[in-house]
Amino acid sequence: MIQPPTLPTNYTVKPGQIKTSTGKTIRTEEMIINMGPQHPSTHGVLRLEIVVDGEIIVDCIPHIGYLHRCFEKHCEQMTNYQQVIPYADRMDYCSAMTNEWAFALAAERLLKIEVPERVEYIRVIMAELQRIASHLIAVGTYGIDSGAFTPFLYTFIDREKILDLFEMTCGARLLYNYIWIGGLSHDLPPKFIEQTKEFVAYFRPRVKMLNDLLSYNEIFVKRTANVGVLPREVAINYAVSGPQLRGSGVNWDLRRDDPFVIDHKLDWQPQVGKGEVGTVGDCWDRHIVRMREMEQSLNMIEQALAGLPEGNVKAAIPKRIRPEKDAEIYVRTEASRGELGYYIISDGTASPFRVKARGPAFVNLSVLPEIVRGGLIADLVLTAGSIDIVLGEVDR
Amino acid sequence: MEFIQTLLANQLVVSILLSALPLVFIILMVLVVLYTEMKVAAHIQDRVAYMRTGWHGVLQPIADMLKLLQKEDIIPTKADKLLFRAAPFIAFTGTYVAYAVLPFSSIYIGSNINLGAFFLVAAGSLVVIGILMAGWASNNKWSLFGGVRSAAQMISYEIPTALAVIIAVMITGSLNLQEVTKFQDGGIGNWLVFGGPLPWMQKLMLMPFTVITFFILFVASIAEVNRTPFDLPEAESELVQGFNTEYSGMRFAMFYLSEYANLFTVSAVVVSLFLGGWSSPFGAFMSGPVWGVFWFTSKAFLFILIQIWIRWTLPRLRVDQLMYVSWKVLTPWLFVCIFAVGLILVI
Amino acid sequence: MGLLDQRFENGNVFITSLDGLLNWARLSSLWQMQFGLACCAIEMMAASASNFDIMRFGVIPRATPRQVDVMFVAGTVTIKMASRIKRLYDQMSEPRYVISMGSCANCGGPYWEHGYHVLKGVDRVIPVDVYIPGCPPRPEALLEGIMKLQEKVRKESMIRKRA
Amino acid sequence: MDLYTIILYFFAVVTLGSACIVVFSRNIVRAAFALLFAFFGVAGIYIFLLADFIAITQLLIYVGGIMVLMLFSVMLTSHQINVDAKTGTIQTLPAILIAACVGGGVIWVFWITDWKEKSDLPVIDTTAAKIGELLLTNYLLPFEIASVVLLVALVGAAMIARREKKG
Amino acid sequence: MLTEFGKALIFLIIGAIFVALGLVGAWVFRPHRPYPEKNATYECGEEPVGSAWIRLNVRFYVTALIFLIFDVEVAFLFPWALVYRQFGLMGFLEMAVFLIILIVGYAYVWVKGDLNWDKPKPQIPVFDRTIVTAGRMRSVSTILDDDDVNEGVE
Amino acid sequence: MEEVVKFLQHPGLTHYLILSGLLFSLGLFAVLTRRNAIMVLMGVELILNAANINFVAFSRYVSTSIDGHVVAIFVIILAAAEAAIMLAIVLNIYQNFNTVNVDDINQLKD
Amino acid sequence: MTAQEIFDVLKAKFGDALPEEKLSAAGGSAAAGFSLQVWITIAPGRTKEICSFLRDDSEMQFDTLSCLSGVDYNNGTFGVVYHLSSMVQKHKIVLKAFCTKEHPHIQSVSSVWGTANWHEREVFDLFGVIIDEHPDLRRILLPDDWEGNPLRKDYKVQEFYHGMKVPY
Amino acid sequence: MSSIGTYFYNIFHSLYTVVVGMRITIKHLFTRSATVQYPTVKMKIPERARNRLFVNIDDCIGCDQCAMACPVDCITIETIKSTPDMDLGMTSKNTKKRLYLPRFDIDIAKCCYCGLCVWPCPTECIVMTDVYEFAEYDRKDLIYSFSNMTEEEIAAAKVRLEQYNQEQAAKKAAAVPAKEPAPPAANPLPPSVPDIGKA
Ligand code: SF4
Ligand code: SF4
Ligand code: SF4
């Protein structure tokens, strides 16, 4: 039934660790518990098969694929590139904007399209708003994981305001189909700038409130500090990305380090976990990185709004999308959860030959078994929560 | 008529009727508390909750109960059927027995045992057994974890509770809750939390310790009823629903009822030991048997409200932190208080 | 819609029949299984959050299927998940209802054609009471679906022949 | 037979019945839960003996403490919850004989002895206070020794339980 | 006195009767259609693996043990608390000795760590440095440390 | 027959004593036959309870003092201490030998 | 380092493991604004060796495996594409290893980069490429008893799975 | 900090943060709730909202562009060519309609509300409305049929086309190098059932 855990050989195991990697059978005092697919704290249909000794986790084997929606197959079956965008939306449904952006970007690079500057600015605004919305879900559900229900509802109130902005822009609340290859589906609506500024002003104190209510609450700190520590070398080796990587103390943000858009022109700072309350790379660091990133995103939004040029948002949308034969591209962007890459191979027809989506959550989740060993079940819940997975993207 | 009179003359019948009163109270109280909790929680969270059953949804708890009455009652094949059936009985009975010694008013107390406070401490253990039984009998890993954890938590916090009760007993010199309350009668200044009706010097010296004791008792009582931040046994994010994961329908309703009834019990203990029970805070003003019921329940409700407030604010402790709080924070502080109070009272 | 409305509708003072009362209890206290599958689950969460507040309808999330009345199948049902959903549905205590939320649960939605691993409609494994279209349905649409379900429950009889 | 006596017998039956389940049940967890009822019945008997404090202590310590401890132990060692009573240290039949002989002998002695009961003894209303006084006066030494016993039990049991698995 | 306990007994019985009544009442209304899948054990939608009657952590025993000892102590404290004032300082001291002896045990278990629940013993994954060249480590730390610009710590 | 009924109708010391005797023999039986160490312990607890009933009964019916109560309390305490230690030993043995059978333990003794 | 330099280094060190003589580029035109990708073809049986060199060499320091994708080229060839990047040196490279449909075996690199573990399982799952020396080669997304490898171009979906109709 | 100091610091710090949190929540107890009480109050839907599709069938020229654009293939259009002697009227955009639409079904249960079908429509007759409340008890009720042709009309149109085709064929046979019938529309007619998939 249970598979041996997979410790890559180049990781040393601390002395005193129970050796389950050798035998297939568990010891008599251990037991296997299924957490999920229906479990309140697996954030969707993740199934964690955990081996526990008492309450201490000996091993954890994630089982994914309960939401495998055949994204890559669909990409190949579409009649044109544009039709992929709705599916890209549905991949990471908490952060649809960044997903469609990444795909649009990849297609644009494949087609060598240059988009107007206004489009880039709007895309940044949208992506950062989306990042806030996505982090709000992460923070809110993390509150539930830690037993506090109220922050979840507060974050959703704030998120609803962002969704209103999105809805007035493109008509949808969750899955936007807004960023098209070479442009946008709509220009900004008239009152958008005003309302966004309002939102930014409204949201800053809310971040502080959330911090007071949750992040700096002593119980919360005690629960998350020193839990699920992911050292930076391991994080890099596992290609972990996004807030999780930065939470491990690696100052790496694709928006700055592999600039794919105008983000690097704006004034902002990637936020890094410093181990203020525990070890660098623990759950609290990941959480607080998200909280602080939201503030940074607000800065970016403000600047992008200020610098928004005029122009046509549909100028570069190609009539027919037909890249050259055998062209291929891998484009990586910094989505809400980390490095979102699209690898597209074209065969010269109007539909992609192969699309591989490299979802950040998929990769981030793969490190989970490494960091939960030795913790309690409660720690597992918090560690899994701090990774902020979206199953749509893990399973695609 | 005559029949009723003869019936009322029979002491047994009367005491049975009197003993059934708290049951009515429990049911009403649970309905009210359920409603209040959801409403308060909702408003804390900028929501409204229950709006569609009657005026502002006041009938919602009734609907819930009626619905639970209609739910199928599932006994899993693998469960230990006998124990599975017995568990709700034990849990609820244990809860209800505790009501026997709560002094609702100066004239009503279910059973005026001389050892009331002691009895309360002991009765709590029945609930522990019921929960343990439920967790075991379900033959479900989550239930077992929940049940055992619940039991471990309740017994861990029973010690602080008992020690705090002892401090109250030391000051009042009686285990009879009715007498403990009478001892504190006569206004807010006489409440034990402020040192009781003792000479000024003693009172001032006692005050810090009684306040600490009171506070600890309050914390322990939250933990005893498994509420946030101590709600690990039912921690939804880890253990699904804890020990009642496999229970459905009316059997579950009994646990639900007993949980909320316990909520009142622990608040009532705090109130009658430290906040003057049924006695009015204004001395003779607004006091009397009927007012007594009012004061007693409203004080207890105040506590329930505070518990609700705490519940919807805080995250949950982890199990080791839970034990830490009980054994390494509350208990030692209470030892200190016992020594201090003991010394102050004899010199 | 609740008790009080009925009073005005029927013109009599209180509930006329036990059946009505019991139906009323069932329809106003629909406990929900805490369980979401995909994008629609986010909208379901939004529906339970402050702005829409599903609890106004008496919907309380419970984690275990034993104590719930209604299961919102919110999201894409994959074939790997279908057997689990069936099992969870089986383990719910009767009377139980299912609301299929979103295109995916209705019929496979955007994945109906090429989704080799997507179950084309949850009604292939469990009976569905109300279908809510949308991708994702707005939270209000979910609320409307609940009201539709309530209508359905209202018409039921206590001794039902179901499943 | 008045109500009083009926209730007494009720408790007696509860006690003995549960004890029988404890002795004859093949499921150790059920045996443990039956023990709970036995203790409970004994507590009832104590009340009839006007020993209210002892009764509640019984509830507190046996039901609340020892039972929980035992249940935990059972659950800790529980990969076999069925325990066979057949092949014990002593075979069943000799055991029955021994138990019956000893028990019967004791009961016979109880039966034939004239105990000079004084049924009109004054009812002591405040046993708890009396016990407290006795503890602080006559039984001071045992009282203090009890604390030592408890200390030893605590330290010893904790130590034994803590000892790691051999090898 | 007996009658007071009698009343407590009545409470007990009424409690049990209430539960029974509730169950009987539910039996009138509720459907009852069991089938094997329905009665299967719930485990988050998966098929349960192994029996749930597993062995628990020895911690639970230790907790119960400490509880038991203190429970006993509480049983002593109650009668004492009732009367000790009659004995003045002596009464207090006698109990103080009793308590202190027990507190010694308490301190013992505290120091020995028996009061600690199973603390999580997180096993932080360690990257094996031996197969990584020294240059790598240095350069990793440079990208880690060069940005100490984030002063946003509150 | 009548005598029996009469006897039953007027509970007195003897009744309690007989009850305790029965309890005692049940406990003894459990101690003798059970192989599971915890079950043996349960038998011991029954015996102790039987003894306690005696103490309290004598104190009720024979003397005016309540010394019997105090003794009973001490017995309860001893029972608690004994249970604690014994269960600890059982657990320890279980951890080492993976059995709680008294006989097996006997054989396992080095 | 540019791709050419990396290629040269590799050529010097693992000459026999690089089937192609030169750097390959997509679609012929690698220039023009955005660099479409160039890649190095490596032998499917030597990936681990080459990758650990790329990771550990102080000049290369490819500490991250950004992406690992399987491709069915629809001509009897499968490929696995490795997108490497270095956080330290800030350069990127693409490696490709090809295998045939008849003998779909590629060596695992999960001992070099932890992240490769799941990616390789996915390749195994969706393409049926057997990853040699993988510590835990199971299907990852699809159920264990699923038939076929869906991302193969010739994939036909099965009609029923455990009694559930699969196609619409 | 010494361990004793930490002990006390922890206790008081915990209490302090608990109080901070409780202050926040009690403030919220008295603020206005954010809830929109749905059935009585409805949220404002922005004009761009993308909810249920609506087809103004009178304007539709049956060009099948929408079905082509749909990634989900949930639009099914069947057309019957009209004969030149029939006048199907004009759309509101002054395009001449040349096709009968016996079938214009949108399986609203499959639709993913992406709005891609709206853009290419030459007559802007397929639009997304702000109707979002259309839950049904039966899945079949979610297939929306927009065609307004009755069975008889469809049959008649088919017959007419058949006749026309026969006539044309007859004409063709009579005069071999005769003129082709006029091309039906500016847009080349795609197959009536869209065939999406790779060539
Ligand atoms: S219906 Fe749409 S929103 Fe809902 S799960 Fe399916 S794809 Fe996601
Ligand atoms: S909205 Fe999208 S899915 Fe729906 S019919 Fe139009 S194109 Fe198709
Ligand atoms: S694109 Fe417009 S006109 Fe053409 S078929 Fe669709 S709805 Fe009709």
Short mmCIF file of C-alpha atoms and ligand atoms in Angstrom, two decimals, chain A residues 83 86-87 90 177, chain C residues 109-110 135, chain H residues 50-53 65-75 105-108 110-120 126-128, ligand 2:
data_model
loop_
_atom_site.label_atom_id
_atom_site.label_comp_id
_atom_site.label_asym_id
_atom_site.label_seq_id
_atom_site.Cartn_x
_atom_site.Cartn_y
_atom_site.Cartn_z
CA GLN A 83 -8.70 29.78 -26.95
CA PRO A 86 -9.71 30.58 -20.72
CA TYR A 87 -8.10 27.29 -19.83
CA ARG A 90 -8.68 27.86 -14.87
CA ASN A 177 -10.03 36.05 -20.00
CA GLY C 109 -18.05 22.14 -18.57
CA PRO C 110 -15.14 23.39 -20.61
CA CYS C 135 -18.26 29.07 -14.65
CA ARG H 50 -20.34 38.23 -18.45
CA ASN H 51 -23.13 35.97 -17.47
CA ARG H 52 -25.75 34.07 -19.38
CA LEU H 53 -25.50 34.32 -23.13
CA GLN H 65 -18.08 32.62 -36.22
CA CYS H 66 -19.13 32.33 -32.63
CA ALA H 67 -19.10 28.58 -32.69
CA MET H 68 -15.64 28.65 -34.21
CA ALA H 69 -14.36 30.97 -31.55
CA CYS H 70 -15.78 29.02 -28.69
CA PRO H 71 -13.07 27.02 -26.97
CA VAL H 72 -15.60 24.72 -25.44
CA ASP H 73 -17.69 23.91 -28.47
CA CYS H 74 -20.90 24.52 -26.73
CA ILE H 75 -22.59 26.38 -29.55
CA ASP H 105 -28.30 25.72 -29.36
CA ILE H 106 -26.02 26.85 -26.64
CA ASP H 107 -25.39 24.28 -23.99
CA ILE H 108 -25.25 26.74 -21.19
CA LYS H 110 -20.92 23.60 -20.78
CA CYS H 111 -20.27 27.23 -21.44
CA CYS H 112 -17.41 28.72 -19.53
CA TYR H 113 -18.53 32.32 -19.90
CA CYS H 114 -15.28 33.36 -21.44
CA GLY H 115 -16.94 35.72 -23.83
CA LEU H 116 -14.81 34.70 -26.76
CA CYS H 117 -17.87 34.07 -28.88
CA VAL H 118 -19.07 37.62 -28.47
CA TRP H 119 -16.18 39.36 -30.19
CA PRO H 120 -16.18 37.87 -33.65
CA ILE H 126 -24.69 37.15 -29.40
CA VAL H 127 -24.21 38.98 -26.15
CA MET H 128 -23.54 38.23 -22.55
S1 SF4 I 2 -18.88 32.30 -23.55
FE1 SF4 I 2 -17.13 31.10 -24.14
S2 SF4 I 2 -17.68 29.05 -23.69
FE2 SF4 I 2 -19.55 30.20 -23.65
S3 SF4 I 2 -20.38 29.99 -25.66
FE3 SF4 I 2 -19.17 31.82 -25.67
S4 SF4 I 2 -17.17 31.18 -26.33
FE4 SF4 I 2 -18.26 29.37 -25.77
#
